[in-house]
Short mmCIF file of C-alpha atoms in Angstrom, two decimals:
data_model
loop_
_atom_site.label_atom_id
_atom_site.label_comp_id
_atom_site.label_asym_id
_atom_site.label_seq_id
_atom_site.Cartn_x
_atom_site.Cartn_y
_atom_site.Cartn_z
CA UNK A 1 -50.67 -26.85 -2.31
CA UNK A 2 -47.27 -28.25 -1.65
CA UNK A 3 -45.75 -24.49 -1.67
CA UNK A 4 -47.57 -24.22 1.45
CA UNK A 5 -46.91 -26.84 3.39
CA UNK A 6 -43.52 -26.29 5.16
CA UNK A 7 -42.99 -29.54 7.61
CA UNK A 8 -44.08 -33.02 6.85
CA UNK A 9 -44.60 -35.30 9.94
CA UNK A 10 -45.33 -38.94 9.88
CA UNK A 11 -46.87 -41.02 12.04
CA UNK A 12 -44.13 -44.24 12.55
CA UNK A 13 -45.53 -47.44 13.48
CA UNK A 14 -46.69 -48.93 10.20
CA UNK A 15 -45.88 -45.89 8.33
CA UNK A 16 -42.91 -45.74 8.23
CA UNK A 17 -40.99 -48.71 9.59
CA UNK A 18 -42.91 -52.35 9.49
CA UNK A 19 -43.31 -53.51 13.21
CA UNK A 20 -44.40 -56.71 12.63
CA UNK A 21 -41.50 -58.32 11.11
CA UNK A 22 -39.47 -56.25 13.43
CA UNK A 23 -40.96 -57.87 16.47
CA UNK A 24 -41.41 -61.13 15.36
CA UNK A 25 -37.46 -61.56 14.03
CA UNK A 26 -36.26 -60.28 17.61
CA UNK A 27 -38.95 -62.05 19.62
CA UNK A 28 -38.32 -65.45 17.67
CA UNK A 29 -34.39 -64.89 18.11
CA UNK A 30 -34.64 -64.39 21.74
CA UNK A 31 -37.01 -67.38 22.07
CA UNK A 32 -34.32 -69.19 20.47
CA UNK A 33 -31.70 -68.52 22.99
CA UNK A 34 -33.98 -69.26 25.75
CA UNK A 35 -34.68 -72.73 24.18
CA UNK A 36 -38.23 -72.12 23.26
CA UNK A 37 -40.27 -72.24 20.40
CA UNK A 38 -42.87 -69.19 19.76
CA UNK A 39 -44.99 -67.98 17.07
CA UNK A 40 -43.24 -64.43 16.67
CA UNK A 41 -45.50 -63.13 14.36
CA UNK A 42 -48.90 -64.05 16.34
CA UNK A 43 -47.28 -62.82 19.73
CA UNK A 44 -45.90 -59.37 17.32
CA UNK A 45 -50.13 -59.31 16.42
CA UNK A 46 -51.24 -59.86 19.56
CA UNK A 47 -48.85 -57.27 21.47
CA UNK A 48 -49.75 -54.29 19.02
CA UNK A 49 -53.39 -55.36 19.30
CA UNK A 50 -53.29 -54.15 23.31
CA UNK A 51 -51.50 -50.57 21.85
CA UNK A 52 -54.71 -48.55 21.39
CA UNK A 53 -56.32 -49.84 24.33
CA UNK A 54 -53.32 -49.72 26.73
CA UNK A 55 -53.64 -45.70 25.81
CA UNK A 56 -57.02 -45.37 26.59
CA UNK A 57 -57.28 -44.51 29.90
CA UNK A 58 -54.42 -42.26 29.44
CA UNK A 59 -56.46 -40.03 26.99
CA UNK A 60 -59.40 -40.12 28.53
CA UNK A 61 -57.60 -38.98 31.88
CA UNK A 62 -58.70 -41.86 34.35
CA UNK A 63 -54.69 -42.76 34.04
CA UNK A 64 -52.01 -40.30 35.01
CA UNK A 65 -49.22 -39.97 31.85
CA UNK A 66 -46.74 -43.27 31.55
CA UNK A 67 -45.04 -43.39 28.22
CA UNK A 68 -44.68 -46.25 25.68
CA UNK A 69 -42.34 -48.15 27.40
CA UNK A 70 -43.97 -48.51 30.51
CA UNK A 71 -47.68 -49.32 28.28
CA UNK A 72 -45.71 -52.16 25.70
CA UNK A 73 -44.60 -53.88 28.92
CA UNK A 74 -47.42 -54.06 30.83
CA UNK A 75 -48.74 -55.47 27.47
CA UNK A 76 -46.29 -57.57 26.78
CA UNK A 77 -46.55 -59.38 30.45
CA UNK A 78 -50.48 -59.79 30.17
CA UNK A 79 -49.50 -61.98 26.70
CA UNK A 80 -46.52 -63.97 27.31
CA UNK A 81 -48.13 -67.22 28.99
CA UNK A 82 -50.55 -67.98 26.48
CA UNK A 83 -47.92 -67.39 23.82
CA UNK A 84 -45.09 -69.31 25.29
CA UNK A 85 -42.46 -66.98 27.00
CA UNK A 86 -44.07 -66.95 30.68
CA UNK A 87 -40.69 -68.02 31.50
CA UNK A 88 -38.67 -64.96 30.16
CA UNK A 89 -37.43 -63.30 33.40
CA UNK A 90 -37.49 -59.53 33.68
CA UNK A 91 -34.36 -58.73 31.73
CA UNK A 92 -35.57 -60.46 28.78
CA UNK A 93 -38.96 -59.13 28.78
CA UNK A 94 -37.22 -55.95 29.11
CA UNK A 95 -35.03 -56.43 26.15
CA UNK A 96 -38.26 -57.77 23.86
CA UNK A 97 -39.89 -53.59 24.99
CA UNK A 98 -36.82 -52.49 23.50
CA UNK A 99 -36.84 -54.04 20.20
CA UNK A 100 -39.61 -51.46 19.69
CA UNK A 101 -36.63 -48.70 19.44
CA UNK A 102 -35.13 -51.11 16.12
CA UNK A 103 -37.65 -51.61 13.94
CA UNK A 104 -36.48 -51.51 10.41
CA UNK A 105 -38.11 -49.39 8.17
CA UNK A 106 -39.82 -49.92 4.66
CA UNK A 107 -37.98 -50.49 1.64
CA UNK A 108 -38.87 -47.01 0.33
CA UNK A 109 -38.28 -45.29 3.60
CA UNK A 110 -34.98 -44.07 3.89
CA UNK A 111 -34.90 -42.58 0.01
CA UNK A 112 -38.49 -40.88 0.41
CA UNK A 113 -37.09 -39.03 3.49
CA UNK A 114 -33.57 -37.94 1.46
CA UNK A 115 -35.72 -36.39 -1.68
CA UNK A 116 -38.50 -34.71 0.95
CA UNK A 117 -35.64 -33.61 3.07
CA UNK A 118 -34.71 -30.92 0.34
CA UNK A 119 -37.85 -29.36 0.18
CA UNK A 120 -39.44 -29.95 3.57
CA UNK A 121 -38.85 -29.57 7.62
CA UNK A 122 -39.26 -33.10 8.48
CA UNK A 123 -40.01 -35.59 11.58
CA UNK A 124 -42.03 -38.47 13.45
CA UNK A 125 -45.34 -37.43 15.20
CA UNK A 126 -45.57 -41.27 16.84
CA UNK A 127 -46.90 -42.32 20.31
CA UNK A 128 -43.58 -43.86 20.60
CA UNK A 129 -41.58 -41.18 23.32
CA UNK A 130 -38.56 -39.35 22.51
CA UNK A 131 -35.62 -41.69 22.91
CA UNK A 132 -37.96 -44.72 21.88
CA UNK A 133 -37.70 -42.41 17.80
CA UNK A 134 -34.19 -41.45 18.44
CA UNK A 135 -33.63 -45.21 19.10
CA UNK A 136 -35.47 -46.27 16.00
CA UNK A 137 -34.17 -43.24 13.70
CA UNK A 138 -30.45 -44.41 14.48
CA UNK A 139 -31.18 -47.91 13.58
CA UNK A 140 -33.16 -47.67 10.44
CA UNK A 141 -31.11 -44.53 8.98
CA UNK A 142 -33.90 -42.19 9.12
CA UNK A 143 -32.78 -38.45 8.43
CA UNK A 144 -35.03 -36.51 10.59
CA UNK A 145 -34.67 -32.86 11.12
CA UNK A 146 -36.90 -32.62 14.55
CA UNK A 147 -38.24 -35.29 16.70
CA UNK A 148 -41.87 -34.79 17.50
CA UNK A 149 -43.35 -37.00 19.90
CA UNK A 150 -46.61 -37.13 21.99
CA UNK A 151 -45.03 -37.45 24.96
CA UNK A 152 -43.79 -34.24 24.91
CA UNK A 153 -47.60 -32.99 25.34
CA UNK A 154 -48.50 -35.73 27.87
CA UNK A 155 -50.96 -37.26 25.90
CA UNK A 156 -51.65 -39.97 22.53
CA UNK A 157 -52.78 -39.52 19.58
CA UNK A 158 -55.60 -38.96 18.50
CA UNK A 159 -56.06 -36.21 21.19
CA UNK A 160 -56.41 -32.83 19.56
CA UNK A 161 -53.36 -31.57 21.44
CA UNK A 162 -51.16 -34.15 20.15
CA UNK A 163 -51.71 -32.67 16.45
CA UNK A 164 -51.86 -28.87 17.57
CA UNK A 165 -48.64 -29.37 20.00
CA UNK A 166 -46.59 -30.18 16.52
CA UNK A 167 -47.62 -27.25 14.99
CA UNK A 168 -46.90 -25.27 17.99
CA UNK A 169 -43.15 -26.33 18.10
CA UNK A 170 -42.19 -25.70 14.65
CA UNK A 171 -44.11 -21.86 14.84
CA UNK A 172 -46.24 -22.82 11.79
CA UNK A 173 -50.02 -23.04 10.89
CA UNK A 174 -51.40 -26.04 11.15
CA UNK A 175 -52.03 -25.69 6.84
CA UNK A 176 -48.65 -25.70 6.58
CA UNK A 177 -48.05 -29.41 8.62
CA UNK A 178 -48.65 -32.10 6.72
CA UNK A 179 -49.70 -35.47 8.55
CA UNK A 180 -48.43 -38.39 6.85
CA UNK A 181 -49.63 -41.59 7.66
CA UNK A 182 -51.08 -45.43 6.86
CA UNK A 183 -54.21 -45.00 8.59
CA UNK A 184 -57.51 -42.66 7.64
CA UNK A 185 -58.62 -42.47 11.25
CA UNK A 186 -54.66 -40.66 12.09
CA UNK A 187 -55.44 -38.43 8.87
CA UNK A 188 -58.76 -37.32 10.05
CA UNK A 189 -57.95 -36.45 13.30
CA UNK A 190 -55.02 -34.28 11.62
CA UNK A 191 -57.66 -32.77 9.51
CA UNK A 192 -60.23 -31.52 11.97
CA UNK A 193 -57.57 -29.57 13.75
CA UNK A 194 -56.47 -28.01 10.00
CA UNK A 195 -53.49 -29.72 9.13
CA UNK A 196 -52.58 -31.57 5.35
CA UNK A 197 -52.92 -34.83 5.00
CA UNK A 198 -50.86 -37.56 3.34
CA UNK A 199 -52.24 -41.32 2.76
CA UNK A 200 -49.24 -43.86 1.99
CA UNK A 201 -50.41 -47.93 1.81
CA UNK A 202 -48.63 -50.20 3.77
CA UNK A 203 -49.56 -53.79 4.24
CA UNK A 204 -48.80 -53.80 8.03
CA UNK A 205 -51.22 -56.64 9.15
CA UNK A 206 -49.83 -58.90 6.40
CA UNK A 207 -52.37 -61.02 4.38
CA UNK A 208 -54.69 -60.58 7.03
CA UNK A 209 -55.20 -56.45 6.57
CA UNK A 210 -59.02 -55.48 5.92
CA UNK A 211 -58.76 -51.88 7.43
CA UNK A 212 -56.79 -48.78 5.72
CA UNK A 213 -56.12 -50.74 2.77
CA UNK A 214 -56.95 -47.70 0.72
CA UNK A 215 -57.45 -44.06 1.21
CA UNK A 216 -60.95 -43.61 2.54
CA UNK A 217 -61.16 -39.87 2.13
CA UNK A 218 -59.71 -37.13 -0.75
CA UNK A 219 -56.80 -36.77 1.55
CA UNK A 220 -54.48 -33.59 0.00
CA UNK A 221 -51.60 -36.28 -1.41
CA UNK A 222 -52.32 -40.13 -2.11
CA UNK A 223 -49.22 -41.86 -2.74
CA UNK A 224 -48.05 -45.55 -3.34
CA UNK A 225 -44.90 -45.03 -1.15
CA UNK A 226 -42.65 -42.47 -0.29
CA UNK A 227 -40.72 -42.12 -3.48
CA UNK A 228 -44.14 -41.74 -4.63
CA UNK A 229 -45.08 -39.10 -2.73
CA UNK A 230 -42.17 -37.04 -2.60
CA UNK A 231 -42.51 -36.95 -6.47
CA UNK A 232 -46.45 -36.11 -5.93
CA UNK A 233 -44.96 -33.22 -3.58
CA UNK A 234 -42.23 -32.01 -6.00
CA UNK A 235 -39.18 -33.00 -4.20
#
């Protein structure tokens, strides 16, 4: 199987950098500045829990395309008075959107990439828009080949388009893309439009996790981390 596959492509947030300490650390430390006190890692919870519905009128067309950016802050300014930072003017709240293009990556990250980077094209296939991934691949060290993003097809995952539109761009079968990612529902979508699959646990959510905290399907390659699975893929 892993002659076949040519590219890997990984879904980011979660997968392969940890947002939630990320956002906490640079929310707390410009709280700090400001002279207030915040809860970084309840407002870091609370702002990714508005990401999959911020999107949803955007895939389901009742919303014309806006990209990440423009969806995080409109999240972020429906969540800062009940968390403390209703007094953050706009700069600030500006700054806090981009801390989404530093988020540090997982331990494992940036030595996964280097072995799977001999054998295989690789890239992000995030939600998060071009220069948001350039931003975050330049801070956490990530050694990308291609950066896939699905803005470049107007749309979010887990639209179909989103999955074939990566395929498209590197001129290979979708059997030869393999999806990497931290979340079964990502993976499946991947699969029904005939693309690989690779499952890799992260404990995003902290303590708190209950969903993908195992792989809930015989994805092609299961793997601990991504040393793990770029030993499970031969590189």
């Amino acid at each position: 199987m892993a002659d076949e596959i040519r590219a890997l492509v990984f879904d980011v947030f979660g997968t392969v950098v940890d947002w939630r300490a990320s956002i906490a650390r640079q929310v707390e430390t410009l709280a700090r500045v400001r002279g207030l006190t915040v809860d970084g890692t309840a407002i870091a919870d609370a702002w990714r829990g508005l990401y999959q519905p911020s999107m949803s009128a955007v895939r389901d067309g009742t919303r014309p395309f806006v990209d990440l950016d423009v969806l995080h802050r409109e999240s972020l300014d429906a969540l800062v008075e009940q968390h403390g930072l209703g007094s953050l003017d706009d700069a600030d709240r500006h700054a806090l959107v981009l801390a989404w293009h530093q988020l540090d990556a997982w331990p494992d990250v940036v030595e996964g990439l280097t072995r799977l980077k001999r054998k295989f094209i690789l890239g992000p296939l995030s939600n998060g828009h071009v220069a948001l991934q350039v931003g975050i691949a330049k801070h956490a060290g990530l050694p990308w080949d291609v950066i896939l993003s699905t803005d470049l097809y107007r749309t979010y995952k887990p639209r179909p388009e989103a999955y074939q539109g990566a395929c498209k761009l590197l001129k290979l079968a979708p059997s030869q893309v393999m999806l990497v990612a931290a979340h079964n529902n990502d993976l499946g979508s991947a699969r029904e439009q005939g693309m690989r699959t690779g499952f890799v646990v992260r404990n995003e959510h902290g303590q708190g996790q209950v969903i993908d905290q195992k792989a809930e399907q015989d994805w092609d390659v299961i793997a601990d981390d991504f040393v793990d699975l770029a030993k499970r893929l031969g590189a």
